[in-house]
mmCIF file of N, CA and C in Angstrom:
data_model
loop_
_atom_site.group_PDB
_atom_site.id
_atom_site.type_symbol
_atom_site.label_atom_id
_atom_site.label_comp_id
_atom_site.label_asym_id
_atom_site.label_seq_id
_atom_site.Cartn_x
_atom_site.Cartn_y
_atom_site.Cartn_z
ATOM 1 N N MET A 1 0.845 -1.223 -0.025
ATOM 2 C CA MET A 1 -0.007 -0.046 0.058
ATOM 3 C C MET A 1 0.841 1.240 -0.060
ATOM 4 N N GLU A 2 0.528 2.246 -0.650
ATOM 5 C CA GLU A 2 1.160 3.487 -0.804
ATOM 6 C C GLU A 2 0.643 4.668 -0.064
ATOM 7 N N LEU A 3 1.412 5.393 0.618
ATOM 8 C CA LEU A 3 1.124 6.560 1.570
ATOM 9 C C LEU A 3 1.829 7.779 0.999
ATOM 10 N N LYS A 4 1.108 8.768 0.712
ATOM 11 C CA LYS A 4 1.890 10.065 0.266
ATOM 12 C C LYS A 4 1.916 11.050 1.430
ATOM 13 N N LYS A 5 3.223 11.632 1.519
ATOM 14 C CA LYS A 5 3.387 12.783 2.536
ATOM 15 C C LYS A 5 2.700 13.936 1.934
ATOM 16 N N LEU A 6 1.976 14.669 2.679
ATOM 17 C CA LEU A 6 1.199 15.742 2.183
ATOM 18 C C LEU A 6 2.115 16.976 1.956
ATOM 19 N N GLY A 7 3.152 17.187 2.676
ATOM 20 C CA GLY A 7 4.108 18.271 2.450
ATOM 21 C C GLY A 7 3.902 19.559 2.930
ATOM 22 N N TYR A 8 2.926 19.779 3.941
ATOM 23 C CA TYR A 8 2.865 21.101 4.587
ATOM 24 C C TYR A 8 2.379 20.764 5.958
ATOM 25 N N GLU A 9 2.546 21.719 6.782
ATOM 26 C CA GLU A 9 2.116 21.748 8.167
ATOM 27 C C GLU A 9 0.688 22.060 8.311
ATOM 28 N N LEU A 10 0.094 21.186 9.132
ATOM 29 C CA LEU A 10 -1.323 21.120 9.457
ATOM 30 C C LEU A 10 -1.715 21.703 10.838
ATOM 31 N N THR A 11 -2.853 22.079 11.093
ATOM 32 C CA THR A 11 -3.392 22.717 12.342
ATOM 33 C C THR A 11 -4.633 21.890 12.688
ATOM 34 N N VAL A 12 -4.874 21.547 13.884
ATOM 35 C CA VAL A 12 -6.327 20.984 14.311
ATOM 36 C C VAL A 12 -6.754 22.118 15.264
ATOM 37 N N CYS A 13 -8.098 22.592 15.014
ATOM 38 C CA CYS A 13 -8.656 23.645 15.919
ATOM 39 C C CYS A 13 -10.013 23.422 16.082
ATOM 40 N N LYS A 14 -10.537 24.123 17.165
ATOM 41 C CA LYS A 14 -11.957 24.234 17.528
ATOM 42 C C LYS A 14 -12.492 25.716 17.222
ATOM 43 N N LEU A 15 -13.594 25.771 16.516
ATOM 44 C CA LEU A 15 -14.024 27.095 16.232
ATOM 45 C C LEU A 15 -15.409 27.241 16.901
ATOM 46 N N GLU A 16 -15.778 28.538 16.933
ATOM 47 C CA GLU A 16 -16.987 28.897 17.447
ATOM 48 C C GLU A 16 -18.135 28.827 16.367
ATOM 49 N N SER A 17 -17.749 29.304 15.131
ATOM 50 C CA SER A 17 -18.590 29.377 13.981
ATOM 51 C C SER A 17 -17.954 28.980 12.774
ATOM 52 N N ALA A 18 -18.847 28.398 11.845
ATOM 53 C CA ALA A 18 -18.319 27.938 10.455
ATOM 54 C C ALA A 18 -18.055 29.051 9.552
ATOM 55 N N GLU A 19 -18.455 30.331 10.074
ATOM 56 C CA GLU A 19 -18.338 31.553 9.314
ATOM 57 C C GLU A 19 -16.780 31.940 9.236
ATOM 58 N N ASP A 20 -16.052 31.357 10.246
ATOM 59 C CA ASP A 20 -14.699 31.610 10.271
ATOM 60 C C ASP A 20 -13.827 30.783 9.449
ATOM 61 N N ILE A 21 -14.349 29.965 8.590
ATOM 62 C CA ILE A 21 -13.752 29.051 7.710
ATOM 63 C C ILE A 21 -13.722 29.535 6.322
ATOM 64 N N ASP A 22 -12.601 29.590 5.666
ATOM 65 C CA ASP A 22 -12.489 29.948 4.378
ATOM 66 C C ASP A 22 -12.640 28.850 3.414
ATOM 67 N N LEU A 23 -13.735 28.639 2.964
ATOM 68 C CA LEU A 23 -14.159 27.497 2.088
ATOM 69 C C LEU A 23 -13.457 27.546 0.714
ATOM 70 N N GLY A 24 -12.789 28.619 0.472
ATOM 71 C CA GLY A 24 -12.066 28.755 -0.853
ATOM 72 C C GLY A 24 -10.658 28.101 -0.803
ATOM 73 N N LYS A 25 -10.195 27.741 0.338
ATOM 74 C CA LYS A 25 -8.832 27.100 0.479
ATOM 75 C C LYS A 25 -8.842 25.583 -0.219
ATOM 76 N N ASP A 26 -7.690 25.252 -0.387
ATOM 77 C CA ASP A 26 -7.744 23.823 -1.203
ATOM 78 C C ASP A 26 -7.608 22.765 -0.247
ATOM 79 N N PHE A 27 -7.386 22.841 1.014
ATOM 80 C CA PHE A 27 -7.286 21.682 1.872
ATOM 81 C C PHE A 27 -7.835 21.971 3.314
ATOM 82 N N TYR A 28 -8.886 21.298 3.631
ATOM 83 C CA TYR A 28 -9.366 21.479 4.933
ATOM 84 C C TYR A 28 -10.482 20.375 5.246
ATOM 85 N N PHE A 29 -10.574 19.847 6.553
ATOM 86 C CA PHE A 29 -11.649 19.063 7.067
ATOM 87 C C PHE A 29 -12.436 19.780 8.096
ATOM 88 N N ILE A 30 -13.763 19.567 7.835
ATOM 89 C CA ILE A 30 -14.613 20.072 8.842
ATOM 90 C C ILE A 30 -15.320 19.053 9.664
ATOM 91 N N GLY A 31 -15.565 19.125 10.897
ATOM 92 C CA GLY A 31 -16.249 18.123 11.634
ATOM 93 C C GLY A 31 -17.243 18.928 12.599
ATOM 94 N N LYS A 32 -18.531 18.729 12.564
ATOM 95 C CA LYS A 32 -19.313 19.351 13.321
ATOM 96 C C LYS A 32 -20.320 18.379 14.016
ATOM 97 N N THR A 33 -20.438 18.451 15.354
ATOM 98 C CA THR A 33 -21.254 17.697 16.139
ATOM 99 C C THR A 33 -22.257 18.572 16.933
ATOM 100 N N ASP A 34 -23.062 17.991 17.843
ATOM 101 C CA ASP A 34 -23.840 18.689 18.855
ATOM 102 C C ASP A 34 -22.911 19.370 19.779
ATOM 103 N N GLU A 35 -21.628 19.071 20.039
ATOM 104 C CA GLU A 35 -20.713 19.436 21.008
ATOM 105 C C GLU A 35 -19.782 20.339 20.512
ATOM 106 N N GLU A 36 -19.352 20.213 19.221
ATOM 107 C CA GLU A 36 -18.220 21.115 18.876
ATOM 108 C C GLU A 36 -18.072 21.221 17.206
ATOM 109 N N LEU A 37 -17.279 22.184 16.747
ATOM 110 C CA LEU A 37 -16.960 22.454 15.568
ATOM 111 C C LEU A 37 -15.612 22.467 15.335
ATOM 112 N N SER A 38 -15.046 21.423 14.670
ATOM 113 C CA SER A 38 -13.627 21.269 14.517
ATOM 114 C C SER A 38 -13.068 21.461 13.104
ATOM 115 N N LEU A 39 -11.967 21.949 12.770
ATOM 116 C CA LEU A 39 -11.301 22.243 11.703
ATOM 117 C C LEU A 39 -9.876 21.614 11.536
ATOM 118 N N VAL A 40 -9.439 21.016 10.471
ATOM 119 C CA VAL A 40 -8.192 20.518 10.218
ATOM 120 C C VAL A 40 -7.856 21.299 8.801
ATOM 121 N N CYS A 41 -6.729 22.116 8.839
ATOM 122 C CA CYS A 41 -6.366 23.029 7.771
ATOM 123 C C CYS A 41 -4.788 23.230 7.624
ATOM 124 N N LYS A 42 -4.358 23.608 6.643
ATOM 125 C CA LYS A 42 -2.908 24.112 6.530
ATOM 126 C C LYS A 42 -2.912 25.097 7.442
ATOM 127 N N THR A 43 -1.688 25.100 8.337
ATOM 128 C CA THR A 43 -1.359 25.977 9.340
ATOM 129 C C THR A 43 -1.529 27.466 8.911
ATOM 130 N N LYS A 44 -0.936 27.755 7.725
ATOM 131 C CA LYS A 44 -1.113 29.092 7.169
ATOM 132 C C LYS A 44 -2.490 29.536 6.936
ATOM 133 N N ASP A 45 -3.371 28.612 6.731
ATOM 134 C CA ASP A 45 -4.845 28.953 6.661
ATOM 135 C C ASP A 45 -5.653 28.892 7.856
ATOM 136 N N THR A 46 -5.099 28.874 9.111
ATOM 137 C CA THR A 46 -5.899 28.667 10.222
ATOM 138 C C THR A 46 -6.608 29.958 10.433
ATOM 139 N N PRO A 47 -7.860 29.966 10.755
ATOM 140 C CA PRO A 47 -8.664 31.089 11.106
ATOM 141 C C PRO A 47 -8.128 31.855 12.227
ATOM 142 N N LYS A 48 -8.390 33.183 12.285
ATOM 143 C CA LYS A 48 -7.798 34.089 13.312
ATOM 144 C C LYS A 48 -8.407 33.835 14.792
ATOM 145 N N ASP A 49 -9.797 33.585 14.624
ATOM 146 C CA ASP A 49 -10.542 33.450 15.932
ATOM 147 C C ASP A 49 -10.841 31.841 16.170
ATOM 148 N N THR A 50 -9.993 31.259 16.999
ATOM 149 C CA THR A 50 -10.225 29.830 17.352
ATOM 150 C C THR A 50 -10.434 29.847 18.881
ATOM 151 N N ILE A 51 -11.141 28.746 19.305
ATOM 152 C CA ILE A 51 -11.352 28.505 20.631
ATOM 153 C C ILE A 51 -10.079 27.825 21.319
ATOM 154 N N GLU A 52 -9.636 26.719 20.558
ATOM 155 C CA GLU A 52 -8.509 26.038 20.943
ATOM 156 C C GLU A 52 -7.819 25.687 19.442
ATOM 157 N N CYS A 53 -6.499 25.491 19.576
ATOM 158 C CA CYS A 53 -5.709 25.242 18.489
ATOM 159 C C CYS A 53 -4.470 24.351 18.687
ATOM 160 N N GLU A 54 -4.275 23.381 17.791
ATOM 161 C CA GLU A 54 -2.895 22.592 18.054
ATOM 162 C C GLU A 54 -2.164 22.640 16.697
ATOM 163 N N ASP A 55 -1.135 23.282 16.717
ATOM 164 C CA ASP A 55 -0.310 23.318 15.594
ATOM 165 C C ASP A 55 0.697 22.135 15.446
ATOM 166 N N GLY A 56 1.553 22.025 14.424
ATOM 167 C CA GLY A 56 2.652 21.156 14.249
ATOM 168 C C GLY A 56 2.290 19.709 13.864
ATOM 169 N N PHE A 57 1.422 19.558 13.065
ATOM 170 C CA PHE A 57 1.017 18.223 12.542
ATOM 171 C C PHE A 57 1.574 18.045 11.061
ATOM 172 N N GLN A 58 1.952 16.925 10.577
ATOM 173 C CA GLN A 58 2.213 16.472 9.168
ATOM 174 C C GLN A 58 1.314 15.459 8.797
ATOM 175 N N GLY A 59 1.042 15.280 7.640
ATOM 176 C CA GLY A 59 0.093 14.189 7.242
ATOM 177 C C GLY A 59 0.463 13.270 6.237
ATOM 178 N N LEU A 60 -0.176 12.076 6.068
ATOM 179 C CA LEU A 60 -0.032 11.103 5.208
ATOM 180 C C LEU A 60 -1.394 10.766 4.588
ATOM 181 N N ARG A 61 -1.533 10.669 3.292
ATOM 182 C CA ARG A 61 -2.670 10.222 2.592
ATOM 183 C C ARG A 61 -2.544 8.795 2.234
ATOM 184 N N ILE A 62 -3.516 7.903 2.453
ATOM 185 C CA ILE A 62 -3.552 6.592 1.888
ATOM 186 C C ILE A 62 -3.980 6.876 0.386
ATOM 187 N N GLN A 63 -3.033 6.478 -0.518
ATOM 188 C CA GLN A 63 -3.177 6.660 -1.965
ATOM 189 C C GLN A 63 -4.316 5.725 -2.557
ATOM 190 N N GLY A 64 -5.054 6.302 -3.502
ATOM 191 C CA GLY A 64 -6.127 5.576 -4.129
ATOM 192 C C GLY A 64 -7.459 5.691 -3.473
ATOM 193 N N ASN A 65 -8.435 5.310 -4.182
ATOM 194 C CA ASN A 65 -9.811 5.193 -3.560
ATOM 195 C C ASN A 65 -10.045 3.984 -2.857
ATOM 196 N N LEU A 66 -10.348 4.102 -1.593
ATOM 197 C CA LEU A 66 -10.536 2.853 -0.837
ATOM 198 C C LEU A 66 -12.197 2.578 -0.783
ATOM 199 N N ASP A 67 -12.366 1.353 -1.132
ATOM 200 C CA ASP A 67 -13.744 0.789 -1.154
ATOM 201 C C ASP A 67 -14.187 0.596 0.270
ATOM 202 N N PHE A 68 -15.582 0.919 0.412
ATOM 203 C CA PHE A 68 -15.992 0.737 1.811
ATOM 204 C C PHE A 68 -16.100 -0.579 2.383
ATOM 205 N N SER A 69 -15.990 -1.558 1.484
ATOM 206 C CA SER A 69 -15.848 -2.964 1.957
ATOM 207 C C SER A 69 -14.643 -3.321 2.502
ATOM 208 N N LEU A 70 -13.565 -2.604 2.216
ATOM 209 C CA LEU A 70 -12.105 -2.880 2.769
ATOM 210 C C LEU A 70 -12.213 -2.807 4.277
ATOM 211 N N VAL A 71 -11.535 -3.776 4.959
ATOM 212 C CA VAL A 71 -11.463 -3.744 6.428
ATOM 213 C C VAL A 71 -10.030 -3.625 6.888
ATOM 214 N N GLY A 72 -9.960 -2.941 7.864
ATOM 215 C CA GLY A 72 -8.536 -2.817 8.626
ATOM 216 C C GLY A 72 -7.518 -2.066 8.152
ATOM 217 N N ILE A 73 -7.578 -1.261 7.148
ATOM 218 C CA ILE A 73 -6.634 -0.445 6.630
ATOM 219 C C ILE A 73 -6.098 0.601 7.613
ATOM 220 N N LEU A 74 -6.888 1.297 8.017
ATOM 221 C CA LEU A 74 -6.642 2.437 9.202
ATOM 222 C C LEU A 74 -6.145 1.765 10.337
ATOM 223 N N SER A 75 -6.787 0.679 10.832
ATOM 224 C CA SER A 75 -6.546 -0.076 11.981
ATOM 225 C C SER A 75 -4.993 -0.623 11.880
ATOM 226 N N ARG A 76 -4.675 -1.191 10.817
ATOM 227 C CA ARG A 76 -3.227 -1.625 10.685
ATOM 228 C C ARG A 76 -2.228 -0.506 10.737
ATOM 229 N N ILE A 77 -2.476 0.538 10.105
ATOM 230 C CA ILE A 77 -1.586 1.661 10.209
ATOM 231 C C ILE A 77 -1.450 2.275 11.615
ATOM 232 N N SER A 78 -2.689 2.490 12.187
ATOM 233 C CA SER A 78 -2.666 3.015 13.517
ATOM 234 C C SER A 78 -1.948 2.056 14.498
ATOM 235 N N GLY A 79 -2.218 0.764 14.285
ATOM 236 C CA GLY A 79 -1.632 -0.203 15.206
ATOM 237 C C GLY A 79 -0.068 -0.267 15.274
ATOM 238 N N ILE A 80 0.397 -0.149 13.940
ATOM 239 C CA ILE A 80 1.964 -0.073 13.781
ATOM 240 C C ILE A 80 2.433 1.193 14.571
ATOM 241 N N LEU A 81 1.812 2.337 14.343
ATOM 242 C CA LEU A 81 2.288 3.552 14.966
ATOM 243 C C LEU A 81 2.017 3.545 16.527
ATOM 244 N N ALA A 82 0.912 2.953 17.039
ATOM 245 C CA ALA A 82 0.689 2.748 18.430
ATOM 246 C C ALA A 82 1.730 1.870 19.144
ATOM 247 N N GLU A 83 2.197 0.774 18.458
ATOM 248 C CA GLU A 83 3.154 -0.104 18.926
ATOM 249 C C GLU A 83 4.555 0.619 18.971
ATOM 250 N N ASN A 84 4.668 1.765 18.353
ATOM 251 C CA ASN A 84 5.870 2.487 18.312
ATOM 252 C C ASN A 84 5.754 3.875 19.245
ATOM 253 N N LYS A 85 4.637 3.887 19.884
ATOM 254 C CA LYS A 85 4.340 4.973 20.739
ATOM 255 C C LYS A 85 4.236 6.332 19.958
ATOM 256 N N ILE A 86 3.599 6.204 18.875
ATOM 257 C CA ILE A 86 3.276 7.428 17.896
ATOM 258 C C ILE A 86 1.900 7.710 18.033
ATOM 259 N N SER A 87 1.389 8.881 18.447
ATOM 260 C CA SER A 87 0.073 9.259 18.459
ATOM 261 C C SER A 87 -0.388 9.749 17.084
ATOM 262 N N ILE A 88 -1.593 9.533 16.724
ATOM 263 C CA ILE A 88 -2.110 10.024 15.452
ATOM 264 C C ILE A 88 -3.499 10.807 15.756
ATOM 265 N N PHE A 89 -3.744 11.502 14.604
ATOM 266 C CA PHE A 89 -5.171 12.150 14.518
ATOM 267 C C PHE A 89 -5.669 11.635 13.068
ATOM 268 N N ALA A 90 -6.633 10.898 13.057
ATOM 269 C CA ALA A 90 -6.948 10.297 11.826
ATOM 270 C C ALA A 90 -8.227 11.065 11.262
ATOM 271 N N VAL A 91 -8.320 11.319 9.902
ATOM 272 C CA VAL A 91 -9.485 11.905 9.239
ATOM 273 C C VAL A 91 -9.834 11.073 8.055
ATOM 274 N N SER A 92 -11.133 10.769 7.825
ATOM 275 C CA SER A 92 -11.531 10.047 6.651
ATOM 276 C C SER A 92 -12.459 10.842 5.793
ATOM 277 N N THR A 93 -12.195 10.610 4.518
ATOM 278 C CA THR A 93 -12.958 11.284 3.429
ATOM 279 C C THR A 93 -13.823 10.142 2.642
ATOM 280 N N TYR A 94 -14.639 10.441 1.859
ATOM 281 C CA TYR A 94 -15.295 9.470 1.036
ATOM 282 C C TYR A 94 -14.321 8.617 0.158
ATOM 283 N N ASN A 95 -13.144 9.052 -0.278
ATOM 284 C CA ASN A 95 -12.209 8.363 -1.011
ATOM 285 C C ASN A 95 -11.201 7.620 -0.252
ATOM 286 N N THR A 96 -10.652 8.159 0.812
ATOM 287 C CA THR A 96 -9.560 7.637 1.451
ATOM 288 C C THR A 96 -9.505 8.054 3.057
ATOM 289 N N ASP A 97 -8.291 7.779 3.740
ATOM 290 C CA ASP A 97 -8.075 8.201 5.034
ATOM 291 C C ASP A 97 -6.784 8.906 5.006
ATOM 292 N N TYR A 98 -6.722 9.911 5.986
ATOM 293 C CA TYR A 98 -5.593 10.667 6.131
ATOM 294 C C TYR A 98 -5.005 10.357 7.660
ATOM 295 N N ILE A 99 -3.681 10.266 7.881
ATOM 296 C CA ILE A 99 -3.162 10.119 9.074
ATOM 297 C C ILE A 99 -2.271 11.278 9.450
ATOM 298 N N LEU A 100 -2.520 12.007 10.548
ATOM 299 C CA LEU A 100 -1.840 13.170 10.900
ATOM 300 C C LEU A 100 -1.010 12.754 12.211
ATOM 301 N N VAL A 101 0.238 13.301 12.244
ATOM 302 C CA VAL A 101 1.223 12.777 13.145
ATOM 303 C C VAL A 101 1.995 14.325 13.531
ATOM 304 N N LYS A 102 2.349 14.344 14.805
ATOM 305 C CA LYS A 102 3.001 15.506 15.081
ATOM 306 C C LYS A 102 4.440 15.534 14.547
ATOM 307 N N ASP A 103 4.725 16.937 14.278
ATOM 308 C CA ASP A 103 6.049 17.037 13.418
ATOM 309 C C ASP A 103 7.163 16.117 14.069
ATOM 310 N N PHE A 104 7.388 16.233 15.408
ATOM 311 C CA PHE A 104 8.554 15.650 16.065
ATOM 312 C C PHE A 104 8.487 14.118 15.892
ATOM 313 N N ASP A 105 7.519 13.548 15.555
ATOM 314 C CA ASP A 105 7.335 12.098 15.376
ATOM 315 C C ASP A 105 7.122 11.690 13.960
ATOM 316 N N PHE A 106 7.014 12.631 13.006
ATOM 317 C CA PHE A 106 6.735 12.430 11.688
ATOM 318 C C PHE A 106 7.754 11.423 10.920
ATOM 319 N N GLU A 107 8.970 11.835 10.917
ATOM 320 C CA GLU A 107 10.028 10.967 10.287
ATOM 321 C C GLU A 107 10.096 9.593 10.841
ATOM 322 N N ARG A 108 9.909 9.484 12.016
ATOM 323 C CA ARG A 108 10.070 8.074 12.863
ATOM 324 C C ARG A 108 8.727 7.300 12.401
ATOM 325 N N ALA A 109 7.707 8.053 12.141
ATOM 326 C CA ALA A 109 6.370 7.356 11.782
ATOM 327 C C ALA A 109 6.621 6.741 10.228
ATOM 328 N N VAL A 110 7.241 7.664 9.418
ATOM 329 C CA VAL A 110 7.464 7.154 8.055
ATOM 330 C C VAL A 110 8.385 5.947 8.221
ATOM 331 N N SER A 111 9.419 6.013 8.928
ATOM 332 C CA SER A 111 10.363 5.009 8.944
ATOM 333 C C SER A 111 9.650 3.599 9.443
ATOM 334 N N VAL A 112 8.971 3.686 10.448
ATOM 335 C CA VAL A 112 8.258 2.406 10.924
ATOM 336 C C VAL A 112 7.296 1.829 10.053
ATOM 337 N N LEU A 113 6.582 2.823 9.310
ATOM 338 C CA LEU A 113 5.619 2.279 8.225
ATOM 339 C C LEU A 113 6.394 1.769 7.073
ATOM 340 N N GLU A 114 7.392 2.345 6.689
ATOM 341 C CA GLU A 114 8.314 1.738 5.622
ATOM 342 C C GLU A 114 8.814 0.324 6.080
ATOM 343 N N ALA A 115 9.210 0.187 7.266
ATOM 344 C CA ALA A 115 9.842 -0.982 7.667
ATOM 345 C C ALA A 115 8.586 -2.180 7.910
ATOM 346 N N ALA A 116 7.429 -1.677 7.959
ATOM 347 C CA ALA A 116 6.364 -2.561 7.968
ATOM 348 C C ALA A 116 5.851 -2.899 6.502
ATOM 349 N N GLY A 117 6.459 -2.271 5.450
ATOM 350 C CA GLY A 117 6.041 -2.732 4.097
ATOM 351 C C GLY A 117 5.398 -1.694 3.304
ATOM 352 N N TYR A 118 4.956 -0.348 4.002
ATOM 353 C CA TYR A 118 4.360 0.564 3.267
ATOM 354 C C TYR A 118 5.255 1.319 2.369
ATOM 355 N N ASN A 119 4.829 1.756 1.201
ATOM 356 C CA ASN A 119 5.602 2.562 0.280
ATOM 357 C C ASN A 119 5.157 3.994 0.546
ATOM 358 N N ILE A 120 6.210 4.737 0.926
ATOM 359 C CA ILE A 120 5.816 6.167 1.357
ATOM 360 C C ILE A 120 6.475 7.151 0.193
ATOM 361 N N ILE A 121 5.586 7.855 -0.399
ATOM 362 C CA ILE A 121 6.161 8.856 -1.476
ATOM 363 C C ILE A 121 5.953 10.298 -1.126
#
């Protein structure tokens, strides 16, 4: 399986309102529940008014479109990283999954995934 480095720093934050999100940007994830509004975006695109914010993430995208019948893809990757004491923040889209790792663990995450047989581009 192939994973692609995203190549830019990411931020995870909590917002008061969706009005603060610039939907014209090329990369972001929005999650809204009855308890919170979360945003993952390029650090340079972080809204000015956030409730809480965590900078310093790098990302990997699982390449290709993942069929909904596939089982265990994210589980295997997160398990390898957990065994190596590397924390993740995972986000899924219709097509695929993204794994975010803090900057200080990113190169080690890439190394252990490569050692486990993943091709990182």
